[in-house]
């Protein structure tokens, strides 16, 4: 007998998200928040989550996994003026990618 797969559903409470950001700011008022949104904001919708976090929570820095995610974010939200950090699949060996980082204000994170 094969196991039965049950679908799952997750709803993000944006009001609670905003409340949590405010609590972090009170607790760590001298720090900036780097909001990780890789993998389509962990399946919750990259554009809608970033748009909300930027406009409603004042988040100015976001982290993604790939350059393609960063480009998609810049293209879909041209009014977003904050920083985007790429944590993997940097592609820095390609001149075209290095140019994109410079001209689209995307920051590659290099770890050793």
Short mmCIF file of C-alpha atoms in Angstrom, two decimals:
data_model
loop_
_atom_site.label_atom_id
_atom_site.label_comp_id
_atom_site.label_asym_id
_atom_site.label_seq_id
_atom_site.Cartn_x
_atom_site.Cartn_y
_atom_site.Cartn_z
CA UNK A 1 0.00 0.00 0.00
CA UNK A 2 1.43 3.39 -1.03
CA UNK A 3 1.41 6.21 1.49
CA UNK A 4 -1.24 8.83 0.91
CA UNK A 5 0.01 12.35 0.31
CA UNK A 6 -2.01 15.10 1.84
CA UNK A 7 -1.74 18.62 0.52
CA UNK A 8 -0.71 21.35 2.87
CA UNK A 9 -1.58 25.00 3.04
CA UNK A 10 0.23 27.83 4.71
CA UNK A 11 -1.04 31.35 5.08
CA UNK A 12 1.30 34.18 6.03
CA UNK A 13 -0.23 36.63 8.48
CA UNK A 14 1.27 39.89 7.23
CA UNK A 15 0.11 41.75 10.33
CA UNK A 16 2.04 39.30 12.49
CA UNK A 17 5.06 39.62 10.21
CA UNK A 18 4.99 43.41 10.67
CA UNK A 19 4.57 42.99 14.42
CA UNK A 20 7.60 40.68 14.55
CA UNK A 21 9.72 43.16 12.60
CA UNK A 22 8.72 45.92 15.01
CA UNK A 23 9.62 43.71 17.97
CA UNK A 24 13.04 42.98 16.45
CA UNK A 25 13.64 46.68 15.90
CA UNK A 26 12.79 47.46 19.54
CA UNK A 27 15.05 44.70 20.81
CA UNK A 28 17.97 45.39 18.47
CA UNK A 29 17.57 49.05 17.58
CA UNK A 30 21.15 49.53 16.39
CA UNK A 31 20.98 46.72 13.83
CA UNK A 32 19.59 46.52 10.32
CA UNK A 33 17.45 43.59 9.26
CA UNK A 34 18.55 41.48 6.31
CA UNK A 35 15.34 39.75 5.23
CA UNK A 36 15.98 36.40 3.50
CA UNK A 37 13.57 35.69 0.65
CA UNK A 38 15.35 32.98 -1.35
CA UNK A 39 13.35 30.24 -3.06
CA UNK A 40 10.38 32.49 -3.86
CA UNK A 41 10.33 33.74 -0.26
CA UNK A 42 10.30 30.12 0.85
CA UNK A 43 7.29 29.47 -1.37
CA UNK A 44 5.25 32.44 -0.14
CA UNK A 45 5.68 34.66 -3.19
CA UNK A 46 8.87 36.68 -3.62
CA UNK A 47 7.32 39.84 -5.03
CA UNK A 48 4.37 40.12 -2.65
CA UNK A 49 6.49 39.43 0.46
CA UNK A 50 9.29 41.83 -0.54
CA UNK A 51 6.81 44.51 -1.55
CA UNK A 52 5.03 44.25 1.82
CA UNK A 53 8.25 44.08 3.85
CA UNK A 54 9.67 47.10 2.02
CA UNK A 55 6.57 49.30 2.06
CA UNK A 56 4.94 48.33 5.34
CA UNK A 57 7.88 47.24 7.49
CA UNK A 58 10.64 49.48 6.18
CA UNK A 59 12.96 46.59 5.33
CA UNK A 60 15.73 47.87 3.05
CA UNK A 61 17.94 44.78 2.64
CA UNK A 62 16.97 41.43 1.18
CA UNK A 63 18.90 38.22 0.63
CA UNK A 64 18.38 35.78 -2.23
CA UNK A 65 20.16 32.62 -3.32
CA UNK A 66 20.83 33.37 -6.98
CA UNK A 67 21.54 36.22 -9.34
CA UNK A 68 18.41 35.28 -11.29
CA UNK A 69 16.28 35.83 -8.17
CA UNK A 70 17.91 39.22 -7.64
CA UNK A 71 17.31 40.25 -11.25
CA UNK A 72 13.70 39.11 -11.07
CA UNK A 73 13.23 41.19 -7.93
CA UNK A 74 14.80 44.29 -9.50
CA UNK A 75 12.71 43.87 -12.67
CA UNK A 76 9.39 43.25 -10.91
CA UNK A 77 9.77 45.97 -8.26
CA UNK A 78 11.61 48.83 -9.97
CA UNK A 79 10.55 51.22 -7.18
CA UNK A 80 12.46 49.12 -4.63
CA UNK A 81 15.66 51.04 -3.94
CA UNK A 82 17.11 48.86 -1.20
CA UNK A 83 19.98 46.40 -1.28
CA UNK A 84 19.83 42.87 -2.64
CA UNK A 85 22.46 40.34 -1.56
CA UNK A 86 23.15 37.12 -3.49
CA UNK A 87 24.41 34.27 -1.29
CA UNK A 88 25.18 31.47 -3.77
CA UNK A 89 25.48 30.80 -7.49
CA UNK A 90 27.27 34.13 -7.86
CA UNK A 91 28.70 33.54 -11.33
CA UNK A 92 31.52 36.02 -10.75
CA UNK A 93 33.74 34.22 -13.23
CA UNK A 94 31.51 35.57 -16.02
CA UNK A 95 32.12 39.15 -17.10
CA UNK A 96 28.42 39.63 -17.95
CA UNK A 97 27.45 38.70 -14.40
CA UNK A 98 29.98 41.09 -12.89
CA UNK A 99 28.52 43.86 -15.05
CA UNK A 100 25.01 43.02 -13.86
CA UNK A 101 26.09 43.26 -10.23
CA UNK A 102 27.52 46.70 -10.85
CA UNK A 103 24.71 48.16 -12.92
CA UNK A 104 21.75 46.66 -11.06
CA UNK A 105 23.09 47.40 -7.56
CA UNK A 106 23.20 43.76 -6.52
CA UNK A 107 25.77 42.65 -3.93
CA UNK A 108 27.49 39.25 -4.18
CA UNK A 109 28.29 37.69 -0.80
CA UNK A 110 31.63 35.93 -0.85
CA UNK A 111 32.28 33.50 2.00
CA UNK A 112 35.41 31.51 2.67
#
